[in-house]
mmCIF file of C-alpha atoms and ligand atoms in Angstrom:
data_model
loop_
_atom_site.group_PDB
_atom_site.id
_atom_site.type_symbol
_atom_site.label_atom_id
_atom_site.label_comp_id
_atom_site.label_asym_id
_atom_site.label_seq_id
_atom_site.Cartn_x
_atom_site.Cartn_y
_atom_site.Cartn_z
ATOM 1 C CA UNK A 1 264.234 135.147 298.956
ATOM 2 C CA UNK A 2 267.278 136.138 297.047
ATOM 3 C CA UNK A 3 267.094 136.439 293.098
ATOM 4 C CA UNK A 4 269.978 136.534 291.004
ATOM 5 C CA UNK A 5 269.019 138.709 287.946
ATOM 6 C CA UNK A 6 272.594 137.336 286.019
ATOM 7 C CA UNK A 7 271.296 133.561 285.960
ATOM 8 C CA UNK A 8 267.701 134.150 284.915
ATOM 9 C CA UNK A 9 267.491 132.823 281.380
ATOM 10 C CA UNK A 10 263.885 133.434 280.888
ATOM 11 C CA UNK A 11 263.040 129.649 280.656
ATOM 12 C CA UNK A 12 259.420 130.765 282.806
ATOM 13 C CA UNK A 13 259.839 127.240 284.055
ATOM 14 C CA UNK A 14 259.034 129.130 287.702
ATOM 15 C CA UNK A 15 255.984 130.734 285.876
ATOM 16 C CA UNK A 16 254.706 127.342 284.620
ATOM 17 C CA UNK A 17 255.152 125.618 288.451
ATOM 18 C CA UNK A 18 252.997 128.623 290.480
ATOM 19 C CA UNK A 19 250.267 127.845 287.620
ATOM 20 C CA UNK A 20 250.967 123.767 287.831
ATOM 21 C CA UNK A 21 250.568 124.690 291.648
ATOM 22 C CA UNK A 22 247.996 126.972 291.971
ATOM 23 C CA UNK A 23 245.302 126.513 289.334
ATOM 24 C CA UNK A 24 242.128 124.327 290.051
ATOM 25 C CA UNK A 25 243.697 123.774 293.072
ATOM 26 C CA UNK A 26 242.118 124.780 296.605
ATOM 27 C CA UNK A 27 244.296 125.621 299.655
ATOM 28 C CA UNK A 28 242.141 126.268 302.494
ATOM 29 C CA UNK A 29 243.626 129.283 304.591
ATOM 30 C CA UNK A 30 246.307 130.023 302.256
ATOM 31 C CA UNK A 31 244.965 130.591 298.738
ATOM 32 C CA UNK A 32 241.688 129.768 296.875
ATOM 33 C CA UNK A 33 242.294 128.508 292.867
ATOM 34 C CA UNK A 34 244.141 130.798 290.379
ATOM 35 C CA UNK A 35 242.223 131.501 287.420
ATOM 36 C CA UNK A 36 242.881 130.019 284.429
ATOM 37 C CA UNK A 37 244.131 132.948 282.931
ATOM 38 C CA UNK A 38 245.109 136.589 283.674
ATOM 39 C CA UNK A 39 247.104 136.087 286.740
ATOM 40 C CA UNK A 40 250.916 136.287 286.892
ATOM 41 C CA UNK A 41 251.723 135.967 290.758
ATOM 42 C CA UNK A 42 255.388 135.077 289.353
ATOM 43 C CA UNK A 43 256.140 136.868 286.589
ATOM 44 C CA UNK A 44 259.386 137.627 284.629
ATOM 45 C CA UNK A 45 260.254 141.338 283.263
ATOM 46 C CA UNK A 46 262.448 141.774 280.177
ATOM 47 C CA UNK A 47 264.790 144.258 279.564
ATOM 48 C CA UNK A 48 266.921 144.875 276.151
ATOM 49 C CA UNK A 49 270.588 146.595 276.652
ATOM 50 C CA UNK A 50 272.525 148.352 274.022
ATOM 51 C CA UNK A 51 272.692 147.101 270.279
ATOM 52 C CA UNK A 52 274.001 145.159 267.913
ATOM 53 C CA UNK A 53 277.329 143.429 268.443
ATOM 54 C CA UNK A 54 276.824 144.753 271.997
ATOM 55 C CA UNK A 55 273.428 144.179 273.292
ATOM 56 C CA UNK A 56 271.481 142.136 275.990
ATOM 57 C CA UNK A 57 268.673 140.910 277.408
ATOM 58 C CA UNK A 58 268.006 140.500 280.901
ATOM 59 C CA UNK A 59 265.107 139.071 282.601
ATOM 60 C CA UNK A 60 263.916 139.413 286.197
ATOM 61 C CA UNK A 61 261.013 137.409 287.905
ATOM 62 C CA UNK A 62 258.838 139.624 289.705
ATOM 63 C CA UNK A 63 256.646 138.649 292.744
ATOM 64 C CA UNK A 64 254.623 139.648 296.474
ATOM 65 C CA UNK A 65 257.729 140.670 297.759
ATOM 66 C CA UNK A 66 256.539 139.650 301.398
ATOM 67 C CA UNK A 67 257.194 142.961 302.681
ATOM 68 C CA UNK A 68 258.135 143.960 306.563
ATOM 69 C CA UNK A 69 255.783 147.410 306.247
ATOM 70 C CA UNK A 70 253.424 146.069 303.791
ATOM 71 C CA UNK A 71 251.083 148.644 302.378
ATOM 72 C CA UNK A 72 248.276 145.789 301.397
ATOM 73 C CA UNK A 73 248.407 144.963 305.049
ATOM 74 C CA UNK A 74 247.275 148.435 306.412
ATOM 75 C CA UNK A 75 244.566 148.716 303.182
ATOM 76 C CA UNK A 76 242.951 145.279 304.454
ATOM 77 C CA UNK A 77 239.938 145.431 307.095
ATOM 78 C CA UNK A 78 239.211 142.392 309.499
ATOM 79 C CA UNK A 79 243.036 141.539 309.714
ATOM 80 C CA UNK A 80 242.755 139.707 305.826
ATOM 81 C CA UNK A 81 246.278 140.280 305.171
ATOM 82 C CA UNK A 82 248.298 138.404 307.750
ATOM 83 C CA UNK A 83 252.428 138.059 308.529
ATOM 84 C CA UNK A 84 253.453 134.662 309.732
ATOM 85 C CA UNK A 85 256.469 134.692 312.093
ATOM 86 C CA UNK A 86 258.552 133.643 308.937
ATOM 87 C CA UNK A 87 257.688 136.472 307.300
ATOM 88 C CA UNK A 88 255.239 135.413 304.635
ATOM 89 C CA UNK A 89 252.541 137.405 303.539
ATOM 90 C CA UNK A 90 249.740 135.993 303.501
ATOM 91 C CA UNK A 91 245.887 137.323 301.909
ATOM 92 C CA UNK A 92 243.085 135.224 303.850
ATOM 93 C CA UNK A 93 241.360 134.078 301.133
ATOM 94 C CA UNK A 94 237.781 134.042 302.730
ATOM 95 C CA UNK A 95 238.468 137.540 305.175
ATOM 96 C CA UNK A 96 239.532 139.127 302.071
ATOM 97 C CA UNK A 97 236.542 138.749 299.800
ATOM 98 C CA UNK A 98 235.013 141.916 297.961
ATOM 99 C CA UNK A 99 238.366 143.778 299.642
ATOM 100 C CA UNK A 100 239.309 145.106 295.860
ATOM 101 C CA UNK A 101 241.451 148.105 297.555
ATOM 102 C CA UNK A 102 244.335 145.856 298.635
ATOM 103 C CA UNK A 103 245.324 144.534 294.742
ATOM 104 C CA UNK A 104 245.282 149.001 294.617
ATOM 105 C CA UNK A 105 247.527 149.192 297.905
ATOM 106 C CA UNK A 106 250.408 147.011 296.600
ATOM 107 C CA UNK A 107 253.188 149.418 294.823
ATOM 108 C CA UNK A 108 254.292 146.618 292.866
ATOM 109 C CA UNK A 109 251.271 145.458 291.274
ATOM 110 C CA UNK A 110 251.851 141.702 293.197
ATOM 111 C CA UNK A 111 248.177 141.241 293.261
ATOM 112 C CA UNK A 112 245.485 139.955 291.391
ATOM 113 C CA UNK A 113 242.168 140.333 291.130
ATOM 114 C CA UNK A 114 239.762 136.804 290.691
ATOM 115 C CA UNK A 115 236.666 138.441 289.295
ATOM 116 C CA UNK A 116 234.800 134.972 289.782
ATOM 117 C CA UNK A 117 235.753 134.853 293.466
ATOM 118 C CA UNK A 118 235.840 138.263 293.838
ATOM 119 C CA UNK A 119 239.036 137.886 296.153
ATOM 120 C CA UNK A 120 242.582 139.636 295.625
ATOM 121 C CA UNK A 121 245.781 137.219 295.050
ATOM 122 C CA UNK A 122 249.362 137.328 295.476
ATOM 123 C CA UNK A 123 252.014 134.364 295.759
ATOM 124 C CA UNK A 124 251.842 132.934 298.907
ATOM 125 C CA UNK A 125 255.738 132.166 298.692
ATOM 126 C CA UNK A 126 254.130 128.262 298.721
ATOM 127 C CA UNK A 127 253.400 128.849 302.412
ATOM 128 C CA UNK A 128 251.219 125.787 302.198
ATOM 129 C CA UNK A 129 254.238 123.420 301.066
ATOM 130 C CA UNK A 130 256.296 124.907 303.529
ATOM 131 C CA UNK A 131 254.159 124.366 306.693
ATOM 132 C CA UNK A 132 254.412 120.593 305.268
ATOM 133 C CA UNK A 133 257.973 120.214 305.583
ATOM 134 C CA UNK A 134 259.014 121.552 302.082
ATOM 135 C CA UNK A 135 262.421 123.224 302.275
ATOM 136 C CA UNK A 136 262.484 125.399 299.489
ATOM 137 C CA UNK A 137 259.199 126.910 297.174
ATOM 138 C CA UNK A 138 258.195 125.767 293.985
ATOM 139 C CA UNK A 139 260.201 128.493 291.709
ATOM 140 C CA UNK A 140 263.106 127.461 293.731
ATOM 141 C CA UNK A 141 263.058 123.937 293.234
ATOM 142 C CA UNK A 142 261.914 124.030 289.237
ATOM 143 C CA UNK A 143 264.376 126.549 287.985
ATOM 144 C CA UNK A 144 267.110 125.016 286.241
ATOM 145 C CA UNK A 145 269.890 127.635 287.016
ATOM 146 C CA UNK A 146 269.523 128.440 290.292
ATOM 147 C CA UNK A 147 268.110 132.044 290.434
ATOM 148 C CA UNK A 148 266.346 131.491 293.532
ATOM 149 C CA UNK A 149 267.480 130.923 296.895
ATOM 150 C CA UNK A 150 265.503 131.296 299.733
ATOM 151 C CA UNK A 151 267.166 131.179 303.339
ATOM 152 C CA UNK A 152 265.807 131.768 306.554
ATOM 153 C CA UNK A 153 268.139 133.591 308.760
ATOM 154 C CA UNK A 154 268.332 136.370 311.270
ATOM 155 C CA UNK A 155 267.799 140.017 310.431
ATOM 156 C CA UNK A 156 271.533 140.630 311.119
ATOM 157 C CA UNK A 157 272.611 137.881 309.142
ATOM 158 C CA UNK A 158 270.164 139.150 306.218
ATOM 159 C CA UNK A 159 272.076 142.604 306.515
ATOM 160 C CA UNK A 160 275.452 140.819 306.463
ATOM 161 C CA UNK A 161 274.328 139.571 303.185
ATOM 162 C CA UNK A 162 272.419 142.386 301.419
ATOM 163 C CA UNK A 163 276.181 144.237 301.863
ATOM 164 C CA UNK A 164 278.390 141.315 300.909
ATOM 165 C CA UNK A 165 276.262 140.031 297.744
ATOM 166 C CA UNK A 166 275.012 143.910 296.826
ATOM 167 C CA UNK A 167 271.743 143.189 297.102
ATOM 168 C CA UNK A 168 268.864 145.395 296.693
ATOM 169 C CA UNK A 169 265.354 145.363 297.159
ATOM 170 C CA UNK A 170 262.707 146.819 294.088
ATOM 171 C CA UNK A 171 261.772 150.255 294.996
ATOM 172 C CA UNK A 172 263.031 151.031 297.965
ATOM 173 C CA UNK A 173 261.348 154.694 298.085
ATOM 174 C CA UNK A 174 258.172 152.880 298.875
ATOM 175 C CA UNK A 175 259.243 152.162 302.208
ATOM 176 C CA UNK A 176 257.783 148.555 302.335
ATOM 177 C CA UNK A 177 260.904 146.365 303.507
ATOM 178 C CA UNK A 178 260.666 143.980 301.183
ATOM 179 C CA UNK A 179 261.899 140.559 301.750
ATOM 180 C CA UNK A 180 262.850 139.310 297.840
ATOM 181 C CA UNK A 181 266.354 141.212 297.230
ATOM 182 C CA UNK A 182 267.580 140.943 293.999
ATOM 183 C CA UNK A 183 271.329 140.373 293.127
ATOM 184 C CA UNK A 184 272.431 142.192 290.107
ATOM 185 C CA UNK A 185 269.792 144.436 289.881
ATOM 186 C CA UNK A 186 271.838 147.089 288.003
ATOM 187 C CA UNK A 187 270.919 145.090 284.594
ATOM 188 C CA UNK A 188 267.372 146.231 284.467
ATOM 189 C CA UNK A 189 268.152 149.043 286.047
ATOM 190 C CA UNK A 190 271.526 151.227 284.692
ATOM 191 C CA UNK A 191 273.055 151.173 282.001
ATOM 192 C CA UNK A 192 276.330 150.195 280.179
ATOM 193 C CA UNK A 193 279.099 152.176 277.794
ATOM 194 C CA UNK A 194 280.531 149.914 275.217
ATOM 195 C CA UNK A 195 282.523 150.039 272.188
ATOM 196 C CA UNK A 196 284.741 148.794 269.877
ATOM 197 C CA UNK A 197 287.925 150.136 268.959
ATOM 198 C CA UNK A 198 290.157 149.316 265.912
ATOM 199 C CA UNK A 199 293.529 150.847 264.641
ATOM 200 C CA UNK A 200 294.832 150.669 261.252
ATOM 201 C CA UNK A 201 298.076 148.665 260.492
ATOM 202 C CA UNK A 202 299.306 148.919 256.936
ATOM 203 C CA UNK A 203 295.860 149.852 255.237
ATOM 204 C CA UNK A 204 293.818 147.357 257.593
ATOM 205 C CA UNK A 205 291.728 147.382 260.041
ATOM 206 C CA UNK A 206 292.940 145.361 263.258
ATOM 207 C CA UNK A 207 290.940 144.984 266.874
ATOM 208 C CA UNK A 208 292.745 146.797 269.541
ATOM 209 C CA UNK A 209 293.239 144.667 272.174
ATOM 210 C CA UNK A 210 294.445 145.849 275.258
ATOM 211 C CA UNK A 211 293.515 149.696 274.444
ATOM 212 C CA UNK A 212 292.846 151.208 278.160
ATOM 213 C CA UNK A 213 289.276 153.188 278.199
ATOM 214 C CA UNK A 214 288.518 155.898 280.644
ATOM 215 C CA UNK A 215 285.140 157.135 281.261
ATOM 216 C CA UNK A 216 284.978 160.986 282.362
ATOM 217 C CA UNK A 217 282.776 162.817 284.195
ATOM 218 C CA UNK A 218 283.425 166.600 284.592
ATOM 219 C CA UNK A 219 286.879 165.830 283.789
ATOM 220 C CA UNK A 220 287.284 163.198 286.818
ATOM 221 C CA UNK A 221 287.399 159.653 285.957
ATOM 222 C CA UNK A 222 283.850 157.748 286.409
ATOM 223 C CA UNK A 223 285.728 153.945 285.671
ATOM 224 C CA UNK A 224 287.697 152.131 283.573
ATOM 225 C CA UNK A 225 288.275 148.736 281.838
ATOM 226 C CA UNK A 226 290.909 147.590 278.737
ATOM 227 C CA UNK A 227 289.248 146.382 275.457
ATOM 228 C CA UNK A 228 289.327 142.367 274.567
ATOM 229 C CA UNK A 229 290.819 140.186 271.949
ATOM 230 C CA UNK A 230 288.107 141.857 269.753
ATOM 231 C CA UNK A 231 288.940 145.589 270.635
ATOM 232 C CA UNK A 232 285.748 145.814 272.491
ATOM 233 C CA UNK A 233 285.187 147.500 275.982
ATOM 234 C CA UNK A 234 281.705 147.666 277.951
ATOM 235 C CA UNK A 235 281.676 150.039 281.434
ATOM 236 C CA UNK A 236 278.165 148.823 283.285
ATOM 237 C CA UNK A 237 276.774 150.221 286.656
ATOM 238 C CA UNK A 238 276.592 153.819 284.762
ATOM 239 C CA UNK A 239 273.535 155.396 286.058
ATOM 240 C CA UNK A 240 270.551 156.168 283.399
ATOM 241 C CA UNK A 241 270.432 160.184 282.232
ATOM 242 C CA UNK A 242 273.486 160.973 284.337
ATOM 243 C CA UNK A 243 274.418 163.406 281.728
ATOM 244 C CA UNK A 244 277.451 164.494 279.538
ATOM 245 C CA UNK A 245 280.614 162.327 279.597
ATOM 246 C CA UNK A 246 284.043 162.282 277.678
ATOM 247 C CA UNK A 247 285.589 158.926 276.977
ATOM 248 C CA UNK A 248 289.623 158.526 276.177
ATOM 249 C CA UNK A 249 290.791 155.499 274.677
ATOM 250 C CA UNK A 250 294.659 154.766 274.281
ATOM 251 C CA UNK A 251 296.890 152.458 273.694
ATOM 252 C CA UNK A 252 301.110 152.491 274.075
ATOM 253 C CA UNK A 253 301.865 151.470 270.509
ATOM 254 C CA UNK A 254 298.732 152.502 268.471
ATOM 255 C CA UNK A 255 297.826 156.186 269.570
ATOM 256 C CA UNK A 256 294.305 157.735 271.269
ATOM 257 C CA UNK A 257 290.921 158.704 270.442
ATOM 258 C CA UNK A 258 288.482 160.283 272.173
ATOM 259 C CA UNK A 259 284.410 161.081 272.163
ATOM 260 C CA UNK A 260 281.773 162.847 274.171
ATOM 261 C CA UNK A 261 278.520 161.646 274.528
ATOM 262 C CA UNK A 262 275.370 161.974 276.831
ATOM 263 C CA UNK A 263 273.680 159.014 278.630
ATOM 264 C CA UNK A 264 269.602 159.124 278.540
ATOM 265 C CA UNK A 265 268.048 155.805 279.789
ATOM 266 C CA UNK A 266 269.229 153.658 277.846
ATOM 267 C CA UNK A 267 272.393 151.730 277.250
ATOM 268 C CA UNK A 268 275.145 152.670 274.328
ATOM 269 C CA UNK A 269 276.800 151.460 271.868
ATOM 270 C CA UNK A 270 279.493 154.259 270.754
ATOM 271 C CA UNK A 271 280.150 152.466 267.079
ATOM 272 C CA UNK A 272 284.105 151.625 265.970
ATOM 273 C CA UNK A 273 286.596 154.065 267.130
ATOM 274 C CA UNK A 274 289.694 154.151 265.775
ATOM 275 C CA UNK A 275 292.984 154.679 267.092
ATOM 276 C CA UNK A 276 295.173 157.427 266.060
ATOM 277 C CA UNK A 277 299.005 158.804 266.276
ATOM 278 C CA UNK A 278 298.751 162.293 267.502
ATOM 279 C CA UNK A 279 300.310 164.134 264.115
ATOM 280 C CA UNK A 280 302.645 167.049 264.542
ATOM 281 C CA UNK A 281 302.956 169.792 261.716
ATOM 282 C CA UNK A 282 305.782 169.595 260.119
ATOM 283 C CA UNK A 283 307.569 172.325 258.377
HETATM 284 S S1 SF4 B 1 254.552 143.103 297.504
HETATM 285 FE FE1 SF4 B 1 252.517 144.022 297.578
HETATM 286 S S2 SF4 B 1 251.187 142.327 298.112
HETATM 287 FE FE2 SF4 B 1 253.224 141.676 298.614
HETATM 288 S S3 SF4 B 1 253.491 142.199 300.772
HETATM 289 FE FE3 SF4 B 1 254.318 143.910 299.584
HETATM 290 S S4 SF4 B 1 252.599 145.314 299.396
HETATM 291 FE FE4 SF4 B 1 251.733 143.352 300.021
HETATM 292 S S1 SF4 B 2 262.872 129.090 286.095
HETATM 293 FE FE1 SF4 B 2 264.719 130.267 286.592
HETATM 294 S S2 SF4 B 2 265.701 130.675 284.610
HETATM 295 FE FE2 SF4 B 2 263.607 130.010 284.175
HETATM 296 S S3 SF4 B 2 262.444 131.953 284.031
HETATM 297 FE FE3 SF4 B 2 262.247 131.236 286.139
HETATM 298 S S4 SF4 B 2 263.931 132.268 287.241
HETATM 299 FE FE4 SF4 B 2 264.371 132.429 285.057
#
């Protein structure tokens, strides 16, 4: 499954379908009922960028990732956590009763606990549609702007993909070989430099537009980009509490200005800057 973090517009129309799917409803082998409430086996995440004018919000749905090395897999006993040949991960509903350790196993907090059936429960990736000729899972086919894709391919055309999309999988320090990768992770994960810069003409205040914008780093240059029709300028991919950076701004006609700042973990806005002349003394 491949998730595009840039088209998710929070809509939880994928949330509402696993529920719509899921709850009151038995599926022998693959899932027992989802509780009414508590359970989010899709879920989306939220995350704010910057401030006001430039600020974000980004949302990511979160799910089992189906992992290659899964960790709820080796925490099961009497083989209740299965892989299919297609790579779904799947939690035996009936095997896994009373087996509370494998919702503690999972670093991603995929699984739920059903205190009336005493089972744990994770999305089954709609395994059960699947094996009855559905092409694509529910999330897939209810989302309205096409953050989901699921493919089934060979590992070597997966890895073909991961490099030409930039993909990413959530924590890969865990070790678990996830199979959801995420496109555009970098929003809920680094941050962004933005600005806007302005220089005076005549006693007013104009937007620079075409003002180029270095980022620094130790004095080598990190990136750059050249502020908009509204003087602004926004440098993402920078990663969170990388430290102390300088940033030049200049433009041909209207002068420079410059700034040092450090980046904790979170995005910045660096305010108005405004371009300058360099003055020489005069005698
Ligand atoms: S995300 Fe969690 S529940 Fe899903 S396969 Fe990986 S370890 Fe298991
Ligand atoms: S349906 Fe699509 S756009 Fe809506 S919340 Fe889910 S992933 Fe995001």
């Amino acid at each position: 499954m491949i998730v595009d973090i840039s088209r998710c517009e929070n809509c939880r129309s994928c949330f509402l379908a696993v529920k719509d799917e899921h709850i009151g409803n038995d599926f022998p082998g693959y899932a027992a009922p989802q509780p009414a409430h508590g359970h989010n086996w899709v879920d989306i995440e939220i995350k704010e960028r910057g401030r006001l004018p430039i600020v974000e919000a980004n949302f990511m749905p979160v799910m089992c990732n189906h992992c290659d090395d899964a960790p709820c897999m080796k925490a099961a006993i009497d083989g209740a956590v299965s892989k299919r040949a297609d790579g779904i991960v799947i939690i035996d509903p009936k095997k896994s009763k009373g087996q509370k350790q494998i919702v503690d196993a999972c670093p991603y907090g995929a699984v739920y606990w059903n205190e009336a059936e005493q089972i744990p429960q994770a999305w089954i990736f709609d395994a059960h549609l699947l094996d009855q000729g559905w092409t694509k899972p529910r999330v897939e086919a209810s989302c309205p702007t096409g953050v989901f894709r699921s493919i089934k391919v060979e590992d070597q055309a997966m890895q073909r993909l991961t490099e030409q999309e930039g993909l990413e999988v959530l924590q890969p320090e865990c070790g678990t070989k996830p199979r959801v990768y995420y496109k555009n992770l970098h929003l809920m994960t680094q941050c962004f430099v933005a600005g806007s810069v302005v220089v005076n003409v005549a006693g007013i205040e104009e937007c620079a537009e075409d003002a180029e914008v270095i980022l620094k780093q130790n004095d080598s240059e990190v990136a750059r980009a050249t502020t908009d029709i509204f003087g602004e300028f926004k440098i993402d991919k920078v990663k969170k509490n990388s430290g102390q950076y300088e940033l030049e701004v200049s433009s041909d006609s209207s002068g420079s200005v410059s700034m040092q700042f450090d980046l904790g973990d979170e995005s910045l806005y660096l305010g108005t800057m405004t371009l300058a002349l360099e003055v020489h003394g005069t005698h």
